[in-house]
Coordinates of C-alpha atoms in Angstrom, one line a residue:
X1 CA -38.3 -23.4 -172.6
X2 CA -42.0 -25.0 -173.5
X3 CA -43.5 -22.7 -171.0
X4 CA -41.8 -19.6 -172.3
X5 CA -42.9 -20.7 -176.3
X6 CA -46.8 -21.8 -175.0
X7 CA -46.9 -18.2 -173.3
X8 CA -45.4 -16.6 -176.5
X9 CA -47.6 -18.7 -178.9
X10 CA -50.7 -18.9 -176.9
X11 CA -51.8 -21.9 -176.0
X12 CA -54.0 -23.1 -179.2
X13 CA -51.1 -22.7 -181.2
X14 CA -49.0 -24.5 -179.4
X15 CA -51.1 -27.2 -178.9
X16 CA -51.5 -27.9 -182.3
X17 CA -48.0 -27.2 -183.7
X18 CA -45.8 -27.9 -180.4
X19 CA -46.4 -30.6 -178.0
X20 CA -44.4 -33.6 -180.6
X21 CA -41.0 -31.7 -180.5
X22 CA -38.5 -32.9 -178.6
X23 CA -35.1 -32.0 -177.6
X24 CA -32.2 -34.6 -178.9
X25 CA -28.9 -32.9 -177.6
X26 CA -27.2 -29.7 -177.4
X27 CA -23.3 -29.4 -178.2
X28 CA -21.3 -26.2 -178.9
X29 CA -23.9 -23.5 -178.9
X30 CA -26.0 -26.1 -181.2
X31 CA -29.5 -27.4 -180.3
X32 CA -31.2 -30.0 -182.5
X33 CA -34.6 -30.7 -181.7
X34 CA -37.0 -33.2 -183.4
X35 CA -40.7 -34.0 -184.8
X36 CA -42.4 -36.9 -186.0
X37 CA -43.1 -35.8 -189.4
X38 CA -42.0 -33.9 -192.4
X39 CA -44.8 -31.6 -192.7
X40 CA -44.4 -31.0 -189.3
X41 CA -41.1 -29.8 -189.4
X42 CA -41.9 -27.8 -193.0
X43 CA -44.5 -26.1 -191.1
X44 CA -42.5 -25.0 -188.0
X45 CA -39.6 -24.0 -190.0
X46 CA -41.7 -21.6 -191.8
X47 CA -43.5 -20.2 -189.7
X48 CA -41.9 -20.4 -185.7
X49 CA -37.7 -21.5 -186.5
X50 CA -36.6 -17.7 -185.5
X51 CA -38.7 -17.7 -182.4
X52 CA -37.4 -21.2 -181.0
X53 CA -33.7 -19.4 -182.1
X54 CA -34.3 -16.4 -180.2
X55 CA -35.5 -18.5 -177.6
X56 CA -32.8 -20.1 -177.4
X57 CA -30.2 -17.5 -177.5
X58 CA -32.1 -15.5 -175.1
X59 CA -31.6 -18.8 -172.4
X60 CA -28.1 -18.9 -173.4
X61 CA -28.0 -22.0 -174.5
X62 CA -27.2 -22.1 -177.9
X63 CA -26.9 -19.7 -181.5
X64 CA -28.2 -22.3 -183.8
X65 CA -31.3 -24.7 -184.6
X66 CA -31.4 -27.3 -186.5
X67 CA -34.9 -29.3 -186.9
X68 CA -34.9 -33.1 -188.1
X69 CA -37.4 -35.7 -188.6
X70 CA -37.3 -38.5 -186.4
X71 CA -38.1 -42.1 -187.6
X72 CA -41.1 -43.9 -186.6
X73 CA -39.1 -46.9 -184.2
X74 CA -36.4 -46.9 -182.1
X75 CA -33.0 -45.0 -183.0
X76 CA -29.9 -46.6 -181.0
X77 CA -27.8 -43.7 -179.6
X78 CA -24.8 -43.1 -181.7
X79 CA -27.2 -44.3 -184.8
X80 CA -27.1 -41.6 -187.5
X81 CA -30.3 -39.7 -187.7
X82 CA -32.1 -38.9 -191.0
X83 CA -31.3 -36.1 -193.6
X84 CA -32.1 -32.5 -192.3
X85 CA -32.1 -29.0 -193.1
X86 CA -30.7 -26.2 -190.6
X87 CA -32.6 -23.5 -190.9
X88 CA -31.9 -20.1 -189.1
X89 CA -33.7 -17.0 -191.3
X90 CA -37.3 -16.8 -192.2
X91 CA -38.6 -19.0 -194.8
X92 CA -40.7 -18.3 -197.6
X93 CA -44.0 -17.3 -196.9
X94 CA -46.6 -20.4 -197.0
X95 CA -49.6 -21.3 -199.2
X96 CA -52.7 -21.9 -197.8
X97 CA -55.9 -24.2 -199.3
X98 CA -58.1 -22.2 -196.8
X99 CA -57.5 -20.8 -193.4
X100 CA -57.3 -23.4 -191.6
X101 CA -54.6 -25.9 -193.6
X102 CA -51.1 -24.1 -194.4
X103 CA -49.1 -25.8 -196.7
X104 CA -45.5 -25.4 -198.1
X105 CA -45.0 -24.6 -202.0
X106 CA -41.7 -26.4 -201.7
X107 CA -43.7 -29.7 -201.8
X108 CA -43.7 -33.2 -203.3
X109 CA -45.1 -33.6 -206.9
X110 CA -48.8 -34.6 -206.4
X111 CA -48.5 -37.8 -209.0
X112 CA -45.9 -38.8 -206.1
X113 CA -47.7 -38.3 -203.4
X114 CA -50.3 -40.0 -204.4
X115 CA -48.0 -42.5 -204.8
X116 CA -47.9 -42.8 -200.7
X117 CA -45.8 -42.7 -198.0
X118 CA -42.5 -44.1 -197.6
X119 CA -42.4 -47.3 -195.4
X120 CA -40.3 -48.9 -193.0
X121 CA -38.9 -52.0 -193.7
X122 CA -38.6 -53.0 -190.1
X123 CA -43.0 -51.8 -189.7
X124 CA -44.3 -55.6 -190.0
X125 CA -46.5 -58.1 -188.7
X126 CA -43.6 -60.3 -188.2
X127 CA -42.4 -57.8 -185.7
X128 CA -45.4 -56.8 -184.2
X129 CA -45.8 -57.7 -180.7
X130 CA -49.0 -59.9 -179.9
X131 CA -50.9 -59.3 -176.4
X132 CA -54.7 -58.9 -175.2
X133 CA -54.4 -55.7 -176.1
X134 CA -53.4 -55.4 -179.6
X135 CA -55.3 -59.5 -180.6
X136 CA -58.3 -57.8 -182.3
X137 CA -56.8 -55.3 -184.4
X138 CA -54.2 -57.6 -185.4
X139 CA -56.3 -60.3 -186.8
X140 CA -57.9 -57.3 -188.3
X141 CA -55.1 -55.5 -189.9
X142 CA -54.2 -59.6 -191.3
X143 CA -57.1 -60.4 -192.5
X144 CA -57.3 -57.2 -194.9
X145 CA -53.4 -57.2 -195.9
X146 CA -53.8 -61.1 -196.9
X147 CA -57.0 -60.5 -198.7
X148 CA -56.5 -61.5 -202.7
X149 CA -56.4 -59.1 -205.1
X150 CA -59.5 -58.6 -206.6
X151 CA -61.8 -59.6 -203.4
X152 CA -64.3 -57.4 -202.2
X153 CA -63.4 -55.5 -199.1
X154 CA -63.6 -57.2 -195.6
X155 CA -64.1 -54.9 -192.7
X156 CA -64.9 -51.3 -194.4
X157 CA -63.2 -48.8 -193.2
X158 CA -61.4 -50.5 -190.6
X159 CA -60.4 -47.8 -188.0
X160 CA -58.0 -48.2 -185.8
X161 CA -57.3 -45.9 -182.7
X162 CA -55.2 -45.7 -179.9
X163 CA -53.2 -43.2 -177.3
X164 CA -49.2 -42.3 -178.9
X165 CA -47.5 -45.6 -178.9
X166 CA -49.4 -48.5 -179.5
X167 CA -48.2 -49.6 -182.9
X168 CA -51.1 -48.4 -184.7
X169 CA -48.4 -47.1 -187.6
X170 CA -47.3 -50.8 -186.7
X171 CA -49.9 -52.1 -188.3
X172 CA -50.7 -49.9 -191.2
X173 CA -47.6 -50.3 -192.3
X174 CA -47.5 -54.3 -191.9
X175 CA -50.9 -53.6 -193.8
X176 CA -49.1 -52.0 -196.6
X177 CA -46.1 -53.7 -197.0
X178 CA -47.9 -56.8 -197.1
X179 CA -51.0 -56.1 -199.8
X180 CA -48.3 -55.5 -202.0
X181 CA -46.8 -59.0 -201.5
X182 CA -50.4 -60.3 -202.1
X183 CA -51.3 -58.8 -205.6
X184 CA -53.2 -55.1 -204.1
X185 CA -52.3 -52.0 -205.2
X186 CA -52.0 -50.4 -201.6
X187 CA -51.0 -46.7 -200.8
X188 CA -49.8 -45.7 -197.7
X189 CA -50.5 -42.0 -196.3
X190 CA -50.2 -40.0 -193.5
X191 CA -53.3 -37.3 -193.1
X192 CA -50.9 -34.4 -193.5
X193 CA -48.9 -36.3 -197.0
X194 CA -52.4 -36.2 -197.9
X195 CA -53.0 -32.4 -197.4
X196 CA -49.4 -31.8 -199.0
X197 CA -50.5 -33.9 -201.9
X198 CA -54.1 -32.5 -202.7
X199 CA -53.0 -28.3 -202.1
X200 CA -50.2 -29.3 -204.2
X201 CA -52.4 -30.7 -207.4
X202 CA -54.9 -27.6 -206.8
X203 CA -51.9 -25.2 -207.1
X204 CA -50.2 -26.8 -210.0
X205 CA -53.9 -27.6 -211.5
X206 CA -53.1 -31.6 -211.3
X207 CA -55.9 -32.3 -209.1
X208 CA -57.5 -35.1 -211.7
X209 CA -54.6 -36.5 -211.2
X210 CA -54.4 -36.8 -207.8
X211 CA -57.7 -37.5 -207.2
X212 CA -57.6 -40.5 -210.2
X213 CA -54.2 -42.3 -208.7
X214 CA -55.6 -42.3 -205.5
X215 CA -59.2 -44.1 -206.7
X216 CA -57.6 -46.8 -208.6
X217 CA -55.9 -48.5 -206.0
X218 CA -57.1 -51.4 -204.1
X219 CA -56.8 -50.3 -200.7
X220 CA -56.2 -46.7 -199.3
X221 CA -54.1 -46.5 -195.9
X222 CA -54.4 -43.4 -194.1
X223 CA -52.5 -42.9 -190.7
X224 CA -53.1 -40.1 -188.1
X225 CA -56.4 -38.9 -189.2
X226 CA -56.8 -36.2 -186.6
X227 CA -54.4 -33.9 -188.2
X228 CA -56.7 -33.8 -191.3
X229 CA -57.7 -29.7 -191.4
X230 CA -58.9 -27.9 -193.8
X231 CA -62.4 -27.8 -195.3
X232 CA -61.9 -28.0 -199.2
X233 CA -59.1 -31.1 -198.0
X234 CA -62.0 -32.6 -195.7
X235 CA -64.3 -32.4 -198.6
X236 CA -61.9 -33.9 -201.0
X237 CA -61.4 -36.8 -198.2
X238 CA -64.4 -37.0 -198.1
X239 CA -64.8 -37.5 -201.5
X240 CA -62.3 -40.0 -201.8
X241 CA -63.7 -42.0 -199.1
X242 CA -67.0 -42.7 -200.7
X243 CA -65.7 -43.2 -204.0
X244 CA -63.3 -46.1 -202.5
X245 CA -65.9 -47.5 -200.5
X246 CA -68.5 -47.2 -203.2
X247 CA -66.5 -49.0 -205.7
X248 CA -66.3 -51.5 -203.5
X249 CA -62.0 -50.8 -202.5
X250 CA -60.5 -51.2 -198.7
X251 CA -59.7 -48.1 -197.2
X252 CA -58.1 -48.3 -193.4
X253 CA -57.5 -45.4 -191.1
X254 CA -55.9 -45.3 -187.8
X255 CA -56.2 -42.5 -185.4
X256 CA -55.6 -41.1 -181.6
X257 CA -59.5 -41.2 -181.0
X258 CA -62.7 -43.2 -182.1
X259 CA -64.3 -41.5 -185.1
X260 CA -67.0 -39.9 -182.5
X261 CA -64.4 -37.8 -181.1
X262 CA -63.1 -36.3 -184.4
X263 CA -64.8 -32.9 -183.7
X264 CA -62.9 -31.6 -186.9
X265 CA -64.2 -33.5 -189.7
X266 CA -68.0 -33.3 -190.5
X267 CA -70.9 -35.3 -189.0
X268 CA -70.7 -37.4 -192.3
X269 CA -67.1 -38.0 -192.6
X270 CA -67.8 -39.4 -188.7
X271 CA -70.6 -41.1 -189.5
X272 CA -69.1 -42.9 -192.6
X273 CA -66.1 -44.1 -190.7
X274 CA -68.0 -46.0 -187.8
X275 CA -70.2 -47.3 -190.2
X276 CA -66.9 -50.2 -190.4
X277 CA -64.7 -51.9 -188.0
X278 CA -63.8 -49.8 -184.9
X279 CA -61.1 -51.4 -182.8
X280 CA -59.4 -49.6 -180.3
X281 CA -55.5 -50.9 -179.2
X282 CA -55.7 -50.6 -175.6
X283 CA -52.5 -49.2 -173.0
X284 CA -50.0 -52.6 -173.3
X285 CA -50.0 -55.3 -170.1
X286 CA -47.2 -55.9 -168.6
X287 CA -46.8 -59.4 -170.3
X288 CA -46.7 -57.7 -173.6
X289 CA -44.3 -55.0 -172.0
X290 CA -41.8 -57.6 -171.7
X291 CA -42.0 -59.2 -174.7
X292 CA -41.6 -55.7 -176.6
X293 CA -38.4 -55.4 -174.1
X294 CA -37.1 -58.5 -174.9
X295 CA -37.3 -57.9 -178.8
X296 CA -35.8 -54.3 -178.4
X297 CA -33.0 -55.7 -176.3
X298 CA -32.5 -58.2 -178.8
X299 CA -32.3 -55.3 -181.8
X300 CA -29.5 -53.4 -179.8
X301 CA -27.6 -56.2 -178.7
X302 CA -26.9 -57.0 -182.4
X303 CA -25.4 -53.7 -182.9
X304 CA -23.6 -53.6 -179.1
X305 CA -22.9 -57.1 -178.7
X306 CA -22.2 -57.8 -175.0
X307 CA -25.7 -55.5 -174.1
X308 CA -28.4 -57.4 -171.9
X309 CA -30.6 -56.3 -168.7
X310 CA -31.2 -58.7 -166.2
X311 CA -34.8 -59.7 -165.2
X312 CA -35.1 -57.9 -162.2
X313 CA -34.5 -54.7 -164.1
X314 CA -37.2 -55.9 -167.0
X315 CA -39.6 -56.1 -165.0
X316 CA -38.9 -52.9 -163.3
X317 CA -39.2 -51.3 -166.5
X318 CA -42.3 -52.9 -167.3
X319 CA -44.3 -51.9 -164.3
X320 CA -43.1 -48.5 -163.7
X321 CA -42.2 -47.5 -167.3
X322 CA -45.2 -45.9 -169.1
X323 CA -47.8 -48.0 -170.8
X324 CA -46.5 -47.5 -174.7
X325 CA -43.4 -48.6 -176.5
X326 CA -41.9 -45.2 -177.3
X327 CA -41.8 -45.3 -173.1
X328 CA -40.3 -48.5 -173.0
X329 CA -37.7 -47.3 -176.1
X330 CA -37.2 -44.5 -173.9
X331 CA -36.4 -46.3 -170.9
X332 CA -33.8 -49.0 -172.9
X333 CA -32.1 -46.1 -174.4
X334 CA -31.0 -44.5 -171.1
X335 CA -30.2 -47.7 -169.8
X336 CA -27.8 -48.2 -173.0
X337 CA -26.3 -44.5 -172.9
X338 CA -25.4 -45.2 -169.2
X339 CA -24.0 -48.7 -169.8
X340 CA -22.1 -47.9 -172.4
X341 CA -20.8 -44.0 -171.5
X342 CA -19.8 -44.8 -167.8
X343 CA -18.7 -48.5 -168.0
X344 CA -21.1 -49.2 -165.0
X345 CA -23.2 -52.6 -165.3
X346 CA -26.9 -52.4 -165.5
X347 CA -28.5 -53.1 -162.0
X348 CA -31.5 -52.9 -160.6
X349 CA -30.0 -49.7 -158.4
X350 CA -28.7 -48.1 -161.9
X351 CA -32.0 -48.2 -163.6
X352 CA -34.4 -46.5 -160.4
X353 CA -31.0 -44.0 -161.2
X354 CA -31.2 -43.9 -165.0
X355 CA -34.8 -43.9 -166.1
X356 CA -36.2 -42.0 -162.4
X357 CA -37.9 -39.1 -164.6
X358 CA -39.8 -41.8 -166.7
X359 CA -41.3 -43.4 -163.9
X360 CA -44.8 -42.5 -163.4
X361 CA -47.2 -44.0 -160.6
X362 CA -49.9 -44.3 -162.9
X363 CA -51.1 -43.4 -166.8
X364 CA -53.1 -40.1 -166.6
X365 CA -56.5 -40.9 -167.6
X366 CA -57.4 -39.6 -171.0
X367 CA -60.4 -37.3 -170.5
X368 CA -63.4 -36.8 -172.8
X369 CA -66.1 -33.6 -173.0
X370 CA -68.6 -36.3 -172.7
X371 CA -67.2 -37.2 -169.5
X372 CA -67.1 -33.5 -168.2
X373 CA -70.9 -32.9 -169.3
X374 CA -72.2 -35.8 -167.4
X375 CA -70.2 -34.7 -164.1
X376 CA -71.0 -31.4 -164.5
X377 CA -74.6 -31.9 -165.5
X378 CA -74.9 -34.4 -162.0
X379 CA -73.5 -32.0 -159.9
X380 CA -75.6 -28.8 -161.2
X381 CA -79.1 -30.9 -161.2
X382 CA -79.0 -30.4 -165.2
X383 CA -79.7 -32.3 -168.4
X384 CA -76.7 -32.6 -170.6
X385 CA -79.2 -31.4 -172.7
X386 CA -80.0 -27.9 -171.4
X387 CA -76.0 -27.6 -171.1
X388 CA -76.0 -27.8 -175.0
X389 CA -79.1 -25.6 -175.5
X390 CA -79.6 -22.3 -176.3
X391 CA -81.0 -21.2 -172.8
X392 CA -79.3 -18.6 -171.2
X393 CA -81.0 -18.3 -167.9
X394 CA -78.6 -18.6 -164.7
X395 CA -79.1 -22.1 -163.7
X396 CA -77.5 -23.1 -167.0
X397 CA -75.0 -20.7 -167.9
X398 CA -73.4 -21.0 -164.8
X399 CA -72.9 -24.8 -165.2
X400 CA -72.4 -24.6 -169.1
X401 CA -69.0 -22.2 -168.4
X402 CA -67.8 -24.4 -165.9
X403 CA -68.1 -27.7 -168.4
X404 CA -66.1 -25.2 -170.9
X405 CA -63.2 -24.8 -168.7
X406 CA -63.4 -27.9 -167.7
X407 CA -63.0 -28.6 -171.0
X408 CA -60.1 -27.0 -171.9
X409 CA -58.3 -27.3 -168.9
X410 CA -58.3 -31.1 -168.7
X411 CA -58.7 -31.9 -172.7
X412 CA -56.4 -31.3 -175.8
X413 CA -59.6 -29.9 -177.4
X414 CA -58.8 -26.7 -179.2
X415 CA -61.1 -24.1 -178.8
X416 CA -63.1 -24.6 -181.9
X417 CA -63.6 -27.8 -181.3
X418 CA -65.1 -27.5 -177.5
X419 CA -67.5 -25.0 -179.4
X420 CA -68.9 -27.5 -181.4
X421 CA -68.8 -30.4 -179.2
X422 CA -71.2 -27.5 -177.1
X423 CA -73.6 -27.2 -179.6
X424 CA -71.7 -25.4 -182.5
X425 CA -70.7 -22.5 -180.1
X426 CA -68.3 -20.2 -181.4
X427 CA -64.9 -20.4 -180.1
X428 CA -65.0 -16.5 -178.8
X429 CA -68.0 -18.1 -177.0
X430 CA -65.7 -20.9 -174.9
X431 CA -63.2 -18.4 -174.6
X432 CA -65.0 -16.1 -172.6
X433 CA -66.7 -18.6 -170.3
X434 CA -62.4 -19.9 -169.9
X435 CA -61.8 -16.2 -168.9
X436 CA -64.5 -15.8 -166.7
X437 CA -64.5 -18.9 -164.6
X438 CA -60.7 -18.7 -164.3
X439 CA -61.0 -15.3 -163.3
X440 CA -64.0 -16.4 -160.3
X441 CA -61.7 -19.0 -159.3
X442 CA -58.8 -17.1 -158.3
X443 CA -60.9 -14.3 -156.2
X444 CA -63.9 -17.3 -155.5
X445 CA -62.7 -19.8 -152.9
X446 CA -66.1 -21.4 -152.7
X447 CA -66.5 -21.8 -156.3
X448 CA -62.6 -22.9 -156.5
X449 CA -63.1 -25.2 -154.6
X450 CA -66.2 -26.6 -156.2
X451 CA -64.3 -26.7 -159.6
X452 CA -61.6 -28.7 -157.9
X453 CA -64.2 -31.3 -156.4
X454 CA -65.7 -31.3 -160.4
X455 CA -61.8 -32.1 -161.6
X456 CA -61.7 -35.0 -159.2
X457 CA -64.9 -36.2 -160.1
X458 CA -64.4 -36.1 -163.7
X459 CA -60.7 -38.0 -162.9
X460 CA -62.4 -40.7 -160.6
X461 CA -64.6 -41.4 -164.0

């Protein structure tokens, strides 16, 4: 079914709209999938809900769709899943800010967005699992939520950033909750309630509004940063940022990437946010592993007393498992479903059964442009330099195409985004060199295999 939508959509779409949705269950010709956030799902139902239902009529499968939000932690199977909306015909037609940032005119009231996002009770510090990972940007995060109201800021921004996973929302929620427990008017936002919330006040001509609320707080929170599009909403981000700052307020942002690698936002906007605290949550040990483990087992045993997993199988889970919680959530679920569905007891033999598709031999290594350059530059006798450049003679072109589908073969860069991180290329530009190289590779064997050694290179990074 993904491969069928990505060849449909193309892959830029999908990878920007796509790769969060998950399947939860199909029962009597229904399939419900889910997404992370509301926006998220707003945006898909509008725009893509007949497609996935004619996808899935066409497998067979199923006649209906219905789309839901999923919570930020954990949901026990059998646990009631949050309020959703089946949709099945087209929706209304979107509003846009610019081209690049679609919107939904059925949105929040922009005095309550600015208000922020809702939180989870269960998001604190007092559940937040402690490890050589996560030690820094803890005692970060605690230090600015148990600052006094009225202090100056202490680490400005502080950015957090980490792979899917890692409790960065964790913490910016523990953040939250707890400024309000110490006197600070703290707002809470995700990058795309922000979007909602300033199209919405530019449409209803509230945008004094919006933009007021938001710099008279104490501290601004903003999670997922790289799905901030849009140039008027970078701008008023932007905008926002410095005024906070200026004035002397806290503003913390996590995101999936250091501010360096946020080829979306301007150089400024990049500039400004390493100009603080940059702390990066690394992939969790397998000490911290098991103590996550331990708490989650605890959760669910409260609500199916009698549930445990003996050490053997703990420890299984921990090593082979993923290196992120959702993983391990992952991993505790099947072991629950199977337990508690079949009768069987949970054994060392029943897990290697139960969680076999989650078991991976090692984390794929996260690849950066910068790391493709400096391969590709070594191999070719260039300068990263000239790669960048404007030169078009053949000992640099050559090279410069390769590092582009390089790029996007073995990044999630978009193709905008590998044009700029080339020196402000177009994206028609990167395009082309995609289509040609991949083209040369399958009729090329020597250059095919030349583009395999440069994969394995850039891996072995």
């Amino acid at each position: 079914m993904r491969r069928r939508l990505r060849a449909e959509v193309g892959e830029e779409v999908y990878s920007s709209w796509f790769p969060r949705i998950e399947l939860d269950g199909i029962h009597d010709g229904f399939v419900r999938l889910s997404v992370p956030t509301r926006f998220l799902k707003t945006w898909i139902q509008q725009h893509y809900i007949e497609r996935l239902v004619a996808l899935w009529q066409e497998e067979g499968s199923a006649d209906r769709v219905e789309l839901i939000v999923r919570t930020a932690v954990m949901r026990a199977p059998g646990a009631a899943p949050m309020p959703v909306r089946t949709v099945v015909t087209r929706a209304p037609a979107p509003v846009e800010a610019d081209a690049a940032t679609p919107v939904s005119i059925a949105m929040a009231n922009p005095a309550e967005v600015a208000n922020g996002s809702p939180l989870d009770p269960r998001l604190n510090f007092t559940t937040y699992r402690l490890g050589d990972s996560n030690r820094l940007a803890h005692a970060a995060a605690l230090k600015v939520a148990h600052a006094p109201s009225g202090s100056g800021p202490v680490f400005n921004p502080l950015y957090l950033h980490a792979a899917v996973g890692l409790g960065k929302t964790h913490l910016l929620q523990a953040i939250a909750a707890d400024g309000a427990d110490h006197g600070r008017r703290v707002v809470y936002l995700t990058a795309e309630r922000f979007m909602y919330g300033f199209v919405a006040a530019l449409k209803s001509q509230s945008s004094l509004v919006f933009k007021e609320q938001l710099r008279g707080i104490d501290t601004l929170v903003i999670d997922d940063l790289q799905f901030l599009q849009g140039k008027s909403v970078q701008q008023e981000f932007c905008h926002t940022l410095n005024a906070l700052m200026d004035s002397g307020r806290q503003v913390v942002i996590a995101a999936d990437r250091p501010p360096a690698e946020l080829d979306a936002l301007e150089e400024r906007v990049r500039s400004r946010l390493a100009g603080g605290l940059v702390v990066e949550i690394a992939p969790l040990d397998d000490e911290l592993k098991l103590e996550i483990l331990a708490a989650r087992i605890a959760t669910l045993s409260q609500q199916h007393p009698g549930f445990g997993v003996p050490p053997d199988v703990l420890n299984f889970i921990a090593r082979n498992c993923g290196q992120n919680g959702r993983d391990l959530d992952g991993a505790l679920n099947r072991l629950l479903a199977h337990n508690q569905l079949t009768s069987r007891a949970i054994t060392l033999e029943m897990a290697e059964t139960a969680v076999r598709d989650l078991v991976r031999s090692s984390e794929p290594k996260r690849v950066r442009v910068d790391d493709i350059l400096r391969v590709v530059a070594k191999h070719y006798n260039v300068s990263r330099a000239d790669i960048l450049s404007q030169r078009r003679t053949a000992n640099v072109v050559k090279p410069r195409q390769i590092a582009m589908y390089l790029a996007k073969m073995l990044t999630l860069r978009s193709l905008p985004e590998i044009g700029r991180r080339f020196g402000g290329r177009d994206h028609t530009t990167v395009l082309h060199a995609v289509r040609k190289i991949d083209g040369l590779v399958g009729t090329d064997r020597v250059l095919a295999d030349e583009v395999e050694a440069l994969k394995r290179l850039v891996n072995e990074e």
